[in-house]
Amino acid sequence: MPIGVAHPPLSTEALIIGGGPAGLAAAIALRQRGIDCTVVEAREIAIDKACGEGLMPDSRETLARLGVTLQASDGFLFRGIRFSNAAHSVHARFPEAAGIGVRRPRLHMLLTERARQTGATLLFNSRVQLPANEHATRDRDGYQTATVNVEPIRFRWLIGADGQASSVRRWAGLEDVKKCSMRYGFRTHYQVSPWSEYVEVHWGPKGQLYVTPVGDESVCVVYITRDPRCNRANVLAEFPEVAAHLHGAEIASQQRGAVTATRKLRSVATSSVALIGDASGSADAITGEGLAISFRQALALADSIAAGSLDYYRAEHSGLSRLAHTMGALMLTMDGWPALQDRALCTLAHNPAVFRELLHAHMGHRRLPAVVLRRAAGFGWRLLIQGAPA
Ligand SMILES: Cc1cc2nc3c(=O)[nH]c(=O)nc-3n(C[C@H](O)[C@H](O)[C@H](O)COP(=O)(O)OP(=O)(O)OC[C@H]3O[C@@H](n4cnc5c(N)ncnc54)[C@H](O)[C@@H]3O)c2cc1C
């Protein structure tokens, strides 16, 4: 056993591979249901990751159900969303509660503390070796044996919370996708007072720059593009409004990049293996819903395991991210068609009520089909004839 590496328990009901937000949320939800679990994470706390770091109000709400209540002092409260491009701008406030921008290491620390408090076993800086395959021999109690830090551990359920490139997904034969497309995100923090109480999404010709306030003196800036070879040094030149705000500000964090995938799997669970978080599919980062989806999945997964089967989780899973996928598809259509993007932003800027209703639908406060039915004809007409005011 390498020095500084923890001993795994001899046996656990649920073995969770990956201790990012999804794995820790799953551990908390399981412990809240009284189910024993062990998380194996390859990295050390507190884990950083390229992320917009914005938790929408629904994400905060679900997190509170997991016992993590984010305070204003954990980050920076934001009140709504603003979309803009070089010519047009539109914003809307959230219906009730605020969202919050929180640095990933802070969020990771809070989730870790809560998971420990609930009694989950957490093994950071640790390695797992799974049995030869999912159908490898089980003992009388239906348990299989894996190796963690070269020591054996028995488990009944295996949970893959190991992110976009999940090896558990491959191991369990759950790689079959209905849909998969990739974009690339690059994150930088700047030391500057937030200039807006909104998360700003700036639409450019090749991607979006979005800005989340994450502290009194800190903003998180993420550029998302389809082009993995984009010249990052020149990105701000395409967004002069943001560049003016950041002029002279110090870069406050190591720059990081990550893939953001729109991925839908045919199935997210076998009879004893469940995928959660990005391992189980994801909506594009522009939706700002990745974390909220993981937290909702964690609660559903714990209910399912408490009932003794993964059927409930399998049935619920796609519904938990349907809205994010629909909104993501709308925004990716705008991303792919710059002329449509400009017209849509122009039309929204002159009809902010439509933007507000769409945002409220995105938050689940209105039904998206009802908004579309009510607004589509008028909006489509304005979009077609002029991309201008009614
Ligand atoms: C550019 C970008 C911007 C984003 N912006 C937002 C946003 O503003 N708001 C939002 O809600 N979401 C956002 N997201 C999405 C969000 O970051 C993800 O949905 C979230 O990180 C998913 O958490 P996860 O735990 O599933 O995966 P991850 O955060 O990737 O965690 C997986 C963990 O598994 C560990 N692991 C992997 N393999 C193994 C192994 N074999 N053994 C042990 N450990 C392993 C990794 O070390 C990692 O810690 C963004 C994503 C990107 C890429």
Tab-separated table of N, CA, C and O in Angstrom, residues 1 84 90 122 146 151 162 167 198 218 223 246 278-279 284 302 317 339 371:
chain	number	residue	atom	x	y	z
A	1	MET	N	0.842	-1.202	0.000
A	1	MET	CA	0.000	0.000	0.000
A	1	MET	C	0.881	1.258	0.000
A	1	MET	O	1.682	1.440	0.910
A	84	SER	N	-26.005	38.679	-25.137
A	84	SER	CA	-25.716	39.819	-26.006
A	84	SER	C	-24.783	39.412	-27.130
A	84	SER	O	-24.096	38.382	-27.035
A	90	VAL	N	-30.115	41.487	-24.264
A	90	VAL	CA	-31.396	41.253	-23.585
A	90	VAL	C	-31.097	40.548	-22.266
A	90	VAL	O	-30.168	39.742	-22.188
A	122	LEU	N	-14.741	8.088	2.101
A	122	LEU	CA	-14.180	8.792	0.943
A	122	LEU	C	-12.708	8.454	0.816
A	122	LEU	O	-11.934	8.683	1.751
A	146	ALA	N	-13.814	-5.872	-6.097
A	146	ALA	CA	-12.870	-5.033	-6.853
A	146	ALA	C	-11.631	-4.854	-5.992
A	146	ALA	O	-11.583	-5.325	-4.858
A	151	GLU	N	-6.085	-3.362	-2.345
A	151	GLU	CA	-6.786	-4.166	-1.339
A	151	GLU	C	-8.187	-4.514	-1.866
A	151	GLU	O	-8.822	-3.690	-2.526
A	162	ASP	N	-17.565	8.865	-13.059
A	162	ASP	CA	-16.191	9.172	-13.445
A	162	ASP	C	-16.097	10.064	-14.684
A	162	ASP	O	-15.137	9.995	-15.442
A	167	SER	N	-14.704	5.303	-17.632
A	167	SER	CA	-14.245	3.941	-17.911
A	167	SER	C	-15.265	2.921	-17.390
A	167	SER	O	-15.353	1.805	-17.897
A	198	TYR	N	-25.757	39.678	-13.351
A	198	TYR	CA	-26.232	38.611	-14.235
A	198	TYR	C	-25.061	37.723	-14.661
A	198	TYR	O	-23.920	38.185	-14.680
A	218	SER	N	-13.771	38.684	-8.140
A	218	SER	CA	-13.410	37.590	-9.045
A	218	SER	C	-14.536	37.247	-10.019
A	218	SER	O	-15.697	37.116	-9.611
A	223	TYR	N	-14.832	30.418	-22.449
A	223	TYR	CA	-15.107	30.519	-23.886
A	223	TYR	C	-15.452	29.117	-24.374
A	223	TYR	O	-14.689	28.175	-24.153
A	246	LEU	N	-12.282	43.760	-18.533
A	246	LEU	CA	-11.157	42.975	-17.992
A	246	LEU	C	-9.817	43.687	-18.177
A	246	LEU	O	-8.792	43.182	-17.691
A	278	ASP	N	-21.805	13.423	-15.622
A	278	ASP	CA	-21.375	13.456	-17.018
A	278	ASP	C	-21.126	12.062	-17.581
A	278	ASP	O	-21.212	11.857	-18.797
A	279	ALA	N	-20.801	11.097	-16.746
A	279	ALA	CA	-20.612	9.719	-17.221
A	279	ALA	C	-21.895	9.194	-17.857
A	279	ALA	O	-21.856	8.356	-18.767
A	284	ASP	N	-25.002	20.447	-23.272
A	284	ASP	CA	-23.902	21.387	-23.510
A	284	ASP	C	-23.771	22.356	-22.321
A	284	ASP	O	-24.762	22.760	-21.706
A	302	ALA	N	-30.567	7.270	-5.366
A	302	ALA	CA	-30.680	6.775	-3.982
A	302	ALA	C	-32.069	6.177	-3.743
A	302	ALA	O	-32.194	5.119	-3.111
A	317	HIS	N	-34.195	8.733	-15.507
A	317	HIS	CA	-32.979	9.463	-15.881
A	317	HIS	C	-33.186	10.477	-17.003
A	317	HIS	O	-32.819	11.652	-16.874
A	339	ALA	N	-26.153	33.975	-38.725
A	339	ALA	CA	-27.161	34.946	-39.197
A	339	ALA	C	-28.441	34.803	-38.370
A	339	ALA	O	-29.055	35.800	-37.953
A	371	VAL	N	-44.995	27.892	-23.425
A	371	VAL	CA	-44.347	29.130	-23.876
A	371	VAL	C	-44.189	29.093	-25.393
A	371	VAL	O	-44.490	30.064	-26.096
